[in-house]
């Protein structure tokens, strides 16, 4: 059968190959706006992500998509960054951080903040929410009987779509494998409006968390001090000068004696004047 040439082709992506020039363009835009460094071995990955995004927009080539970014306003820049970010996460990922939160970080902060009775934790690069909810569960279990503490978790991410998922707090039970049966029963409920197998975080837990879009490269509206900052598996996407700048900014927002948790493949140079390694990828802010 002959193809129907009258049929519009707007929804068919014809040119799925990214050219070196297009890759270079996208790489520059992403690094400038999100700090994310895309090395040449990411070309296939970028191509796949752009093809998907271009398809969503009904475009017929990556070139057309690049033109929109080049000529358009900031609107599709958000779409591009959302498409490029990697959001892999899970409940109680790198569980030693949550053990330390419960046994050391929170008890110390409660001792230090007796007068203000204020506790603040920041999950920077929170992705779909598993990290801040794991923080909330651990903290609620520690604070359970301690009345009168002003406790809040700030959860931020540059990716507006993933943040929306985080805010909903609805997860398929398959994603809850890192959570004990006891915790599941205590902190999740069946979700009436959604598919079978979905569970929802209980409102009491949600109320501890404020979700906000935030690009770590931009100005930060919050003043701190934070008792703990989780920035795990985020700085791997940045270059060294960007990481160093970020660490200085985290130091500025952490209370003396507060903690910074990094991802498993991230570290701070031992010469760094503000942070002392005190556990596996756990750093304590030293005064001065
Ligand atoms: C791999 S996930 C890590 C999620 C979680 N912290 C964990 O360790 O499980 C990295 C997250 O960092 C976010 N991210 C990347 N660049 C960012 C930036 N410039 N500002 C804020 N968030 C960023 C991504 O959107 C993504 O959700």
CSV table of C-alpha atoms and ligand atoms in Angstrom, one decimal:
chain,number,residue,atom,x,y,z
A,1,UNK,CA,0.0,0.0,0.0
A,2,UNK,CA,1.2,3.5,-0.9
A,3,UNK,CA,1.8,5.9,2.0
A,4,UNK,CA,-0.8,8.6,2.4
A,5,UNK,CA,1.1,11.7,1.6
A,6,UNK,CA,-1.8,14.0,2.5
A,7,UNK,CA,-1.7,12.9,6.1
A,8,UNK,CA,-0.2,15.6,8.4
A,9,UNK,CA,3.2,14.5,9.8
A,10,UNK,CA,3.3,16.9,12.8
A,11,UNK,CA,3.1,14.1,15.3
A,12,UNK,CA,5.6,11.9,13.6
A,13,UNK,CA,9.2,12.6,14.7
A,14,UNK,CA,11.2,12.1,11.5
A,15,UNK,CA,14.6,13.3,12.5
A,16,UNK,CA,15.6,11.6,15.7
A,17,UNK,CA,19.3,12.0,15.4
A,18,UNK,CA,20.9,14.8,17.4
A,19,UNK,CA,23.7,16.6,15.6
A,20,UNK,CA,26.9,17.5,17.3
A,21,UNK,CA,25.9,21.2,17.0
A,22,UNK,CA,22.5,20.6,18.6
A,23,UNK,CA,24.1,18.6,21.4
A,24,UNK,CA,26.6,21.5,22.0
A,25,UNK,CA,23.8,24.0,22.0
A,26,UNK,CA,21.7,22.0,24.5
A,27,UNK,CA,24.7,21.3,26.6
A,28,UNK,CA,25.5,25.0,26.9
A,29,UNK,CA,21.9,26.0,27.7
A,30,UNK,CA,21.6,23.3,30.4
A,31,UNK,CA,24.9,24.0,32.1
A,32,UNK,CA,24.3,27.7,32.1
A,33,UNK,CA,20.8,27.4,33.5
A,34,UNK,CA,20.9,24.4,35.8
A,35,UNK,CA,24.6,23.8,36.4
A,36,UNK,CA,24.3,20.3,35.0
A,37,UNK,CA,27.3,19.3,33.0
A,38,UNK,CA,26.6,17.0,30.1
A,39,UNK,CA,29.8,15.3,28.9
A,40,UNK,CA,30.0,13.9,25.4
A,41,UNK,CA,29.2,10.4,26.5
A,42,UNK,CA,25.7,11.7,27.4
A,43,UNK,CA,24.8,12.4,23.8
A,44,UNK,CA,22.6,9.3,23.4
A,45,UNK,CA,20.9,10.0,26.7
A,46,UNK,CA,20.2,13.6,25.7
A,47,UNK,CA,19.0,12.5,22.3
A,48,UNK,CA,16.5,10.1,23.9
A,49,UNK,CA,15.2,12.7,26.3
A,50,UNK,CA,14.8,15.4,23.6
A,51,UNK,CA,13.1,13.0,21.2
A,52,UNK,CA,10.5,12.3,24.0
A,53,UNK,CA,10.0,15.9,24.8
A,54,UNK,CA,9.8,16.9,21.1
A,55,UNK,CA,7.2,14.2,20.6
A,56,UNK,CA,5.1,15.5,23.5
A,57,UNK,CA,5.1,18.9,21.7
A,58,UNK,CA,4.2,17.4,18.4
A,59,UNK,CA,7.5,18.5,16.7
A,60,UNK,CA,9.2,16.7,13.9
A,61,UNK,CA,12.8,17.0,14.7
A,62,UNK,CA,15.3,17.8,17.5
A,63,UNK,CA,16.4,20.8,15.3
A,64,UNK,CA,12.9,22.2,15.6
A,65,UNK,CA,13.0,21.7,19.3
A,66,UNK,CA,16.3,23.5,19.5
A,67,UNK,CA,14.8,26.4,17.6
A,68,UNK,CA,12.0,26.7,20.2
A,69,UNK,CA,14.6,26.9,23.0
A,70,UNK,CA,16.7,29.4,21.0
A,71,UNK,CA,13.8,31.7,20.0
A,72,UNK,CA,11.2,31.0,22.7
A,73,UNK,CA,10.8,32.6,26.1
A,74,UNK,CA,11.8,30.9,29.4
A,75,UNK,CA,8.7,28.6,29.2
A,76,UNK,CA,10.2,25.7,27.3
A,77,UNK,CA,13.5,26.1,29.2
A,78,UNK,CA,11.6,24.5,32.1
A,79,UNK,CA,10.5,21.7,29.8
A,80,UNK,CA,14.1,21.2,28.7
A,81,UNK,CA,15.5,21.1,32.2
A,82,UNK,CA,12.7,18.7,33.3
A,83,UNK,CA,13.5,16.5,30.4
A,84,UNK,CA,17.2,16.4,31.2
A,85,UNK,CA,17.2,15.9,34.9
A,86,UNK,CA,17.7,12.4,36.3
A,87,UNK,CA,15.3,11.7,39.1
A,88,UNK,CA,16.4,8.3,40.4
A,89,UNK,CA,15.6,7.9,44.1
A,90,UNK,CA,14.0,5.6,46.6
A,91,UNK,CA,12.6,5.5,50.2
A,92,UNK,CA,15.4,5.2,52.8
A,93,UNK,CA,18.0,5.2,50.1
A,94,UNK,CA,21.5,5.0,51.8
A,95,UNK,CA,19.8,4.1,55.0
A,96,UNK,CA,22.8,4.9,57.2
A,97,UNK,CA,21.8,8.6,56.9
A,98,UNK,CA,18.4,8.0,58.4
A,99,UNK,CA,19.9,5.9,61.2
A,100,UNK,CA,22.3,8.7,62.0
A,101,UNK,CA,19.5,11.3,61.7
A,102,UNK,CA,17.5,9.4,64.4
A,103,UNK,CA,20.4,8.5,66.7
A,104,UNK,CA,22.7,11.5,66.5
A,105,UNK,CA,21.7,14.4,64.3
A,106,UNK,CA,18.2,15.1,65.8
A,107,UNK,CA,19.1,14.4,69.4
A,108,UNK,CA,22.1,16.8,69.1
A,109,UNK,CA,20.0,19.4,67.5
A,110,UNK,CA,17.3,19.1,70.1
A,111,UNK,CA,20.0,19.6,72.8
A,112,UNK,CA,21.4,22.6,71.0
A,113,UNK,CA,18.0,24.2,70.3
A,114,UNK,CA,16.4,23.7,73.7
A,115,UNK,CA,15.6,27.4,73.9
A,116,UNK,CA,14.1,28.0,70.5
A,117,UNK,CA,12.6,24.5,70.1
A,118,UNK,CA,13.0,24.9,66.4
A,119,UNK,CA,14.3,22.2,64.0
A,120,UNK,CA,14.8,22.6,60.3
A,121,UNK,CA,15.9,20.1,57.7
A,122,UNK,CA,16.4,20.7,54.0
A,123,UNK,CA,16.2,18.1,51.3
A,124,UNK,CA,17.9,19.8,48.4
A,125,UNK,CA,17.2,18.0,45.1
A,126,UNK,CA,14.3,16.0,46.6
A,127,UNK,CA,13.1,14.5,43.3
A,128,UNK,CA,9.8,12.6,43.6
A,129,UNK,CA,9.7,12.9,47.4
A,130,UNK,CA,11.0,9.6,48.7
A,131,UNK,CA,13.9,11.4,50.5
A,132,UNK,CA,11.9,14.1,52.4
A,133,UNK,CA,9.2,11.5,53.3
A,134,UNK,CA,11.9,9.2,54.6
A,135,UNK,CA,13.3,12.2,56.6
A,136,UNK,CA,9.8,12.9,57.9
A,137,UNK,CA,9.1,9.3,59.0
A,138,UNK,CA,12.5,9.1,60.8
A,139,UNK,CA,12.0,12.5,62.5
A,140,UNK,CA,8.4,11.9,63.5
A,141,UNK,CA,9.5,8.7,65.1
A,142,UNK,CA,12.1,10.5,67.1
A,143,UNK,CA,9.9,13.5,67.9
A,144,UNK,CA,6.8,11.4,68.6
A,145,UNK,CA,6.6,12.1,72.3
A,146,UNK,CA,8.5,15.4,72.4
A,147,UNK,CA,5.8,18.0,72.5
A,148,UNK,CA,6.1,21.6,71.4
A,149,UNK,CA,8.9,21.4,68.8
A,150,UNK,CA,8.6,23.6,65.7
A,151,UNK,CA,9.8,21.1,63.2
A,152,UNK,CA,9.8,21.6,59.4
A,153,UNK,CA,11.3,20.0,56.4
A,154,UNK,CA,11.9,22.1,53.2
A,155,UNK,CA,12.0,19.9,50.1
A,156,UNK,CA,13.2,21.6,46.8
A,157,UNK,CA,14.0,20.6,43.3
A,158,UNK,CA,14.5,22.3,40.0
A,159,UNK,CA,12.2,19.9,38.1
A,160,UNK,CA,8.7,21.2,38.4
A,161,UNK,CA,7.0,18.0,37.2
A,162,UNK,CA,8.8,15.7,39.6
A,163,UNK,CA,8.0,18.1,42.4
A,164,UNK,CA,4.3,17.8,41.6
A,165,UNK,CA,4.6,14.1,42.0
A,166,UNK,CA,6.4,14.6,45.3
A,167,UNK,CA,3.7,16.9,46.6
A,168,UNK,CA,1.0,14.3,45.9
A,169,UNK,CA,2.8,11.7,48.0
A,170,UNK,CA,1.2,8.8,46.2
A,171,UNK,CA,3.4,5.8,45.4
A,172,UNK,CA,2.8,2.4,43.9
A,173,UNK,CA,3.4,-0.2,46.6
A,174,UNK,CA,6.3,-1.5,44.5
A,175,UNK,CA,8.2,1.7,45.3
A,176,UNK,CA,7.8,1.1,49.0
A,177,UNK,CA,10.1,-1.9,49.2
A,178,UNK,CA,12.6,0.0,51.3
A,179,UNK,CA,10.0,0.5,54.0
A,180,UNK,CA,9.3,-2.0,56.8
A,181,UNK,CA,5.8,-3.4,57.0
A,182,UNK,CA,5.3,-1.6,60.4
A,183,UNK,CA,6.2,1.7,58.9
A,184,UNK,CA,4.0,1.1,55.9
A,185,UNK,CA,1.0,0.6,58.2
A,186,UNK,CA,1.9,3.6,60.4
A,187,UNK,CA,2.6,6.2,57.7
A,188,UNK,CA,0.7,5.2,54.6
A,189,UNK,CA,-3.0,4.7,53.7
A,190,UNK,CA,-4.7,3.2,50.7
A,191,UNK,CA,-5.5,5.8,48.1
A,192,UNK,CA,-9.2,5.9,47.2
A,193,UNK,CA,-8.9,7.8,44.0
A,194,UNK,CA,-6.1,5.9,42.4
A,195,UNK,CA,-5.2,2.6,41.0
A,196,UNK,CA,-5.0,-0.4,43.1
A,197,UNK,CA,-1.6,-0.8,44.7
A,198,UNK,CA,-1.1,2.9,45.2
A,199,UNK,CA,-0.5,4.1,48.7
A,200,UNK,CA,-0.6,7.6,50.0
A,201,UNK,CA,1.5,9.3,52.6
A,202,UNK,CA,-0.7,10.2,55.6
A,203,UNK,CA,-1.5,14.0,56.0
A,204,UNK,CA,0.3,14.2,59.3
A,205,UNK,CA,3.5,13.4,57.6
A,206,UNK,CA,2.8,15.6,54.6
A,207,UNK,CA,2.2,18.5,56.9
A,208,UNK,CA,5.8,18.4,58.0
A,209,UNK,CA,7.1,19.2,54.5
A,210,UNK,CA,7.0,22.3,52.4
A,211,UNK,CA,7.7,21.5,48.7
A,212,UNK,CA,9.2,24.4,46.6
A,213,UNK,CA,10.7,24.7,43.2
A,214,UNK,CA,14.3,25.9,43.6
A,215,UNK,CA,17.2,25.9,41.2
A,216,UNK,CA,20.3,25.5,43.3
A,217,UNK,CA,22.2,27.8,40.9
A,218,UNK,CA,19.9,30.8,41.7
A,219,UNK,CA,19.3,32.9,44.8
A,220,UNK,CA,17.9,31.1,47.8
A,221,UNK,CA,15.1,32.8,49.6
A,222,UNK,CA,15.5,30.9,52.9
A,223,UNK,CA,17.6,32.2,55.7
A,224,UNK,CA,18.2,29.1,57.9
A,225,UNK,CA,19.8,28.0,60.0
A,226,UNK,CA,19.2,24.4,59.1
A,227,UNK,CA,20.1,21.6,61.5
A,228,UNK,CA,20.6,19.1,58.7
A,229,UNK,CA,20.9,19.4,54.9
A,230,UNK,CA,20.5,16.4,52.6
A,231,UNK,CA,22.0,17.1,49.2
A,232,UNK,CA,22.4,13.6,47.9
A,233,UNK,CA,23.2,12.5,44.4
A,234,UNK,CA,22.7,16.0,43.1
A,235,UNK,CA,26.2,17.5,43.0
A,236,UNK,CA,27.5,14.7,40.8
A,237,UNK,CA,25.9,16.5,37.9
A,238,UNK,CA,27.8,19.7,38.6
A,239,UNK,CA,31.5,20.7,37.9
A,240,UNK,CA,34.0,21.2,40.7
A,241,UNK,CA,33.8,25.0,41.0
A,242,UNK,CA,30.0,24.8,41.1
A,243,UNK,CA,30.2,22.1,43.9
A,244,UNK,CA,32.7,24.3,45.8
A,245,UNK,CA,30.4,27.3,45.6
A,246,UNK,CA,27.4,25.2,46.7
A,247,UNK,CA,29.3,23.8,49.7
A,248,UNK,CA,30.1,27.4,50.8
A,249,UNK,CA,26.5,28.3,50.6
A,250,UNK,CA,25.4,25.2,52.5
A,251,UNK,CA,27.9,26.0,55.2
A,252,UNK,CA,26.4,29.5,55.4
A,253,UNK,CA,22.9,28.1,56.0
A,254,UNK,CA,23.8,25.3,58.4
A,255,UNK,CA,23.9,25.8,62.2
A,256,UNK,CA,27.3,25.3,63.8
A,257,UNK,CA,27.4,21.5,64.6
A,258,UNK,CA,24.7,20.9,61.9
A,259,UNK,CA,25.1,18.1,59.4
A,260,UNK,CA,25.4,17.8,55.6
A,261,UNK,CA,24.6,14.4,54.0
A,262,UNK,CA,25.9,13.7,50.5
A,263,UNK,CA,25.3,10.9,48.1
A,264,UNK,CA,27.4,7.7,48.1
A,265,UNK,CA,29.8,8.8,45.3
A,266,UNK,CA,30.2,12.4,46.6
A,267,UNK,CA,32.7,13.8,49.0
A,268,UNK,CA,34.2,17.0,50.3
A,269,UNK,CA,37.9,17.6,50.2
A,270,UNK,CA,39.5,17.0,53.6
A,271,UNK,CA,41.0,20.5,53.5
A,272,UNK,CA,37.6,22.1,53.4
A,273,UNK,CA,37.5,24.6,56.3
A,274,UNK,CA,33.8,24.2,57.1
A,275,UNK,CA,33.1,20.5,57.0
A,276,UNK,CA,34.5,17.6,58.9
A,277,UNK,CA,33.8,14.0,57.8
A,278,UNK,CA,32.2,12.2,60.7
A,279,UNK,CA,30.5,9.2,59.1
A,280,UNK,CA,29.9,7.6,55.7
A,281,UNK,CA,29.2,10.7,53.5
A,282,UNK,CA,28.1,12.6,56.6
A,283,UNK,CA,29.8,15.9,57.3
A,284,UNK,CA,29.5,18.1,60.4
A,285,UNK,CA,29.8,21.9,60.1
A,286,UNK,CA,32.6,23.1,62.2
A,287,UNK,CA,32.4,26.6,63.7
A,288,UNK,CA,34.4,29.6,62.5
B,1,LIG,C1,19.3,11.6,41.2
B,1,LIG,S1,18.1,12.7,41.9
B,1,LIG,C2,18.5,12.6,43.7
B,1,LIG,C3,17.3,12.5,44.5
B,1,LIG,C4,17.5,12.3,46.0
B,1,LIG,N1,18.3,13.4,46.6
B,1,LIG,C5,18.2,11.0,46.3
B,1,LIG,O1,19.4,11.0,46.5
B,1,LIG,O2,17.6,9.9,46.2
B,1,LIG,C6,18.8,14.4,41.5
B,1,LIG,C7,17.8,15.5,41.7
B,1,LIG,O3,18.5,16.7,41.6
B,1,LIG,C8,17.7,17.7,40.9
B,1,LIG,N2,18.6,18.7,40.4
B,1,LIG,C9,19.5,18.7,39.3
B,1,LIG,N3,20.0,19.9,39.1
B,1,LIG,C10,19.4,20.7,40.0
B,1,LIG,C11,19.6,22.2,40.3
B,1,LIG,N4,20.4,22.9,39.6
B,1,LIG,N5,18.8,22.7,41.3
B,1,LIG,C12,18.0,21.9,42.0
B,1,LIG,N6,17.8,20.6,41.8
B,1,LIG,C13,18.5,20.0,40.8
B,1,LIG,C14,17.1,16.8,39.8
B,1,LIG,O4,15.9,17.4,39.3
B,1,LIG,C15,16.8,15.5,40.5
B,1,LIG,O5,15.5,15.4,41.0
